[in-house]
């Protein structure tokens, strides 16, 4: 499990595969100097609710992976996440769209 570290206080755990897709979508938006919301469903261990953060290029962001290899990228899911990132609600983490075999490390 990898971590998304945002600012000095927010640390969110995601599977490395999810984190790799988020890195690509978020990186694209921040390179364009765009700010946006990012929301995801919380795990039961932290309340089983929903969290939302405002992503801004001026706030430090770190993607920390637990594995050493980059997971295979599912282009269909990446496109769906990118489309959601351009909506008024911002990037919403959804279940993976399309079929792609996971690597042996996952």
PDB file of C-alpha atoms in Angstrom:
ATOM      1  CA  UNK A   1       0.000   0.000   0.000  1.00  0.00           C
ATOM      2  CA  UNK A   2       1.303   3.408  -0.988  1.00  0.00           C
ATOM      3  CA  UNK A   3       0.582   6.819   0.502  1.00  0.00           C
ATOM      4  CA  UNK A   4      -0.500  10.182  -0.795  1.00  0.00           C
ATOM      5  CA  UNK A   5       1.045  12.885   1.400  1.00  0.00           C
ATOM      6  CA  UNK A   6      -0.520  16.322   0.985  1.00  0.00           C
ATOM      7  CA  UNK A   7       0.767  19.366   2.806  1.00  0.00           C
ATOM      8  CA  UNK A   8       2.048  18.714   6.302  1.00  0.00           C
ATOM      9  CA  UNK A   9      -0.993  17.011   7.790  1.00  0.00           C
ATOM     10  CA  UNK A  10      -2.790  14.788   5.268  1.00  0.00           C
ATOM     11  CA  UNK A  11      -1.673  11.201   4.689  1.00  0.00           C
ATOM     12  CA  UNK A  12      -3.954   8.833   2.774  1.00  0.00           C
ATOM     13  CA  UNK A  13      -3.249   5.157   2.072  1.00  0.00           C
ATOM     14  CA  UNK A  14      -3.998   3.805  -1.417  1.00  0.00           C
ATOM     15  CA  UNK A  15      -3.027   0.647  -3.260  1.00  0.00           C
ATOM     16  CA  UNK A  16       0.072   1.262  -5.426  1.00  0.00           C
ATOM     17  CA  UNK A  17      -2.000   0.577  -8.543  1.00  0.00           C
ATOM     18  CA  UNK A  18      -4.552   3.241  -7.606  1.00  0.00           C
ATOM     19  CA  UNK A  19      -1.792   5.646  -6.603  1.00  0.00           C
ATOM     20  CA  UNK A  20      -0.068   5.275 -10.004  1.00  0.00           C
ATOM     21  CA  UNK A  21      -3.260   6.262 -11.835  1.00  0.00           C
ATOM     22  CA  UNK A  22      -3.872   9.169  -9.458  1.00  0.00           C
ATOM     23  CA  UNK A  23      -0.312  10.409  -9.960  1.00  0.00           C
ATOM     24  CA  UNK A  24      -0.820  10.622 -13.718  1.00  0.00           C
ATOM     25  CA  UNK A  25      -4.167  12.425 -13.528  1.00  0.00           C
ATOM     26  CA  UNK A  26      -3.183  14.792 -10.711  1.00  0.00           C
ATOM     27  CA  UNK A  27       0.196  15.498 -12.315  1.00  0.00           C
ATOM     28  CA  UNK A  28      -1.484  16.506 -15.572  1.00  0.00           C
ATOM     29  CA  UNK A  29      -3.785  18.976 -13.795  1.00  0.00           C
ATOM     30  CA  UNK A  30      -1.055  20.498 -11.610  1.00  0.00           C
ATOM     31  CA  UNK A  31       1.339  20.879 -14.581  1.00  0.00           C
ATOM     32  CA  UNK A  32      -1.364  23.042 -16.139  1.00  0.00           C
ATOM     33  CA  UNK A  33      -1.441  25.065 -12.919  1.00  0.00           C
ATOM     34  CA  UNK A  34      -5.059  23.986 -12.278  1.00  0.00           C
ATOM     35  CA  UNK A  35      -6.553  23.630  -8.814  1.00  0.00           C
ATOM     36  CA  UNK A  36      -9.354  21.130  -8.260  1.00  0.00           C
ATOM     37  CA  UNK A  37     -11.153  18.928  -5.745  1.00  0.00           C
ATOM     38  CA  UNK A  38     -10.174  15.278  -5.233  1.00  0.00           C
ATOM     39  CA  UNK A  39     -12.582  12.948  -3.423  1.00  0.00           C
ATOM     40  CA  UNK A  40     -12.512   9.308  -2.410  1.00  0.00           C
ATOM     41  CA  UNK A  41     -14.449   6.871  -0.259  1.00  0.00           C
ATOM     42  CA  UNK A  42     -12.845   6.272   3.142  1.00  0.00           C
ATOM     43  CA  UNK A  43     -12.156   2.797   4.460  1.00  0.00           C
ATOM     44  CA  UNK A  44     -14.129   1.494   7.430  1.00  0.00           C
ATOM     45  CA  UNK A  45     -11.081   1.891   9.670  1.00  0.00           C
ATOM     46  CA  UNK A  46     -11.369   5.687   9.344  1.00  0.00           C
ATOM     47  CA  UNK A  47     -15.142   5.988   9.412  1.00  0.00           C
ATOM     48  CA  UNK A  48     -16.391   4.614   6.075  1.00  0.00           C
ATOM     49  CA  UNK A  49     -17.332   8.110   4.885  1.00  0.00           C
ATOM     50  CA  UNK A  50     -16.037  10.284   2.095  1.00  0.00           C
ATOM     51  CA  UNK A  51     -13.103  12.695   2.055  1.00  0.00           C
ATOM     52  CA  UNK A  52     -12.423  15.657  -0.221  1.00  0.00           C
ATOM     53  CA  UNK A  53      -9.308  17.793  -0.509  1.00  0.00           C
ATOM     54  CA  UNK A  54      -8.560  20.872  -2.605  1.00  0.00           C
ATOM     55  CA  UNK A  55      -5.458  20.220  -4.706  1.00  0.00           C
ATOM     56  CA  UNK A  56      -3.387  23.264  -5.544  1.00  0.00           C
ATOM     57  CA  UNK A  57       0.026  23.455  -7.250  1.00  0.00           C
ATOM     58  CA  UNK A  58       1.480  25.462  -4.346  1.00  0.00           C
ATOM     59  CA  UNK A  59       0.836  22.747  -1.733  1.00  0.00           C
ATOM     60  CA  UNK A  60       3.489  19.991  -1.400  1.00  0.00           C
ATOM     61  CA  UNK A  61       2.335  16.605  -2.691  1.00  0.00           C
ATOM     62  CA  UNK A  62       4.201  13.296  -2.416  1.00  0.00           C
ATOM     63  CA  UNK A  63       3.283   9.910  -3.903  1.00  0.00           C
ATOM     64  CA  UNK A  64       5.039   7.242  -1.810  1.00  0.00           C
ATOM     65  CA  UNK A  65       4.872   3.703  -3.206  1.00  0.00           C
ATOM     66  CA  UNK A  66       5.441   0.547  -1.188  1.00  0.00           C
ATOM     67  CA  UNK A  67       6.546  -1.502  -4.219  1.00  0.00           C
ATOM     68  CA  UNK A  68       9.538  -0.940  -6.440  1.00  0.00           C
ATOM     69  CA  UNK A  69       7.818  -1.438  -9.809  1.00  0.00           C
ATOM     70  CA  UNK A  70       5.352   0.816 -11.584  1.00  0.00           C
ATOM     71  CA  UNK A  71       2.008  -0.983 -12.012  1.00  0.00           C
ATOM     72  CA  UNK A  72       0.577  -1.413 -15.512  1.00  0.00           C
ATOM     73  CA  UNK A  73      -1.596   1.532 -16.492  1.00  0.00           C
ATOM     74  CA  UNK A  74      -5.178   0.924 -17.561  1.00  0.00           C
ATOM     75  CA  UNK A  75      -5.778   3.567 -20.254  1.00  0.00           C
ATOM     76  CA  UNK A  76      -9.565   3.228 -20.034  1.00  0.00           C
ATOM     77  CA  UNK A  77      -9.598   3.887 -16.284  1.00  0.00           C
ATOM     78  CA  UNK A  78      -7.060   6.692 -16.688  1.00  0.00           C
ATOM     79  CA  UNK A  79      -9.347   8.376 -19.223  1.00  0.00           C
ATOM     80  CA  UNK A  80     -12.388   8.026 -16.927  1.00  0.00           C
ATOM     81  CA  UNK A  81     -10.451   9.565 -14.017  1.00  0.00           C
ATOM     82  CA  UNK A  82      -9.186  12.394 -16.236  1.00  0.00           C
ATOM     83  CA  UNK A  83     -12.706  13.199 -17.414  1.00  0.00           C
ATOM     84  CA  UNK A  84     -13.935  13.333 -13.821  1.00  0.00           C
ATOM     85  CA  UNK A  85     -11.027  15.624 -12.860  1.00  0.00           C
ATOM     86  CA  UNK A  86     -12.316  18.169 -15.380  1.00  0.00           C
ATOM     87  CA  UNK A  87     -15.849  18.188 -13.947  1.00  0.00           C
ATOM     88  CA  UNK A  88     -17.261  20.686 -11.454  1.00  0.00           C
ATOM     89  CA  UNK A  89     -17.061  18.025  -8.719  1.00  0.00           C
ATOM     90  CA  UNK A  90     -13.382  17.398  -9.449  1.00  0.00           C
ATOM     91  CA  UNK A  91     -11.480  14.123  -9.505  1.00  0.00           C
ATOM     92  CA  UNK A  92     -13.550  11.331  -7.985  1.00  0.00           C
ATOM     93  CA  UNK A  93     -11.773   8.057  -7.338  1.00  0.00           C
ATOM     94  CA  UNK A  94     -13.922   5.289  -8.802  1.00  0.00           C
ATOM     95  CA  UNK A  95     -13.587   1.547  -9.173  1.00  0.00           C
ATOM     96  CA  UNK A  96     -11.348   0.499 -12.025  1.00  0.00           C
ATOM     97  CA  UNK A  97     -13.011   0.635 -15.437  1.00  0.00           C
ATOM     98  CA  UNK A  98     -12.124  -1.939 -18.094  1.00  0.00           C
ATOM     99  CA  UNK A  99     -10.142  -5.116 -17.812  1.00  0.00           C
ATOM    100  CA  UNK A 100      -6.392  -5.183 -17.352  1.00  0.00           C
ATOM    101  CA  UNK A 101      -4.417  -7.942 -15.741  1.00  0.00           C
ATOM    102  CA  UNK A 102      -2.463  -6.967 -12.681  1.00  0.00           C
ATOM    103  CA  UNK A 103       1.271  -7.486 -12.506  1.00  0.00           C
ATOM    104  CA  UNK A 104       2.675 -10.449 -10.603  1.00  0.00           C
ATOM    105  CA  UNK A 105       3.772  -8.087  -7.824  1.00  0.00           C
ATOM    106  CA  UNK A 106       0.224  -6.957  -7.054  1.00  0.00           C
TER     107      UNK A 106
END
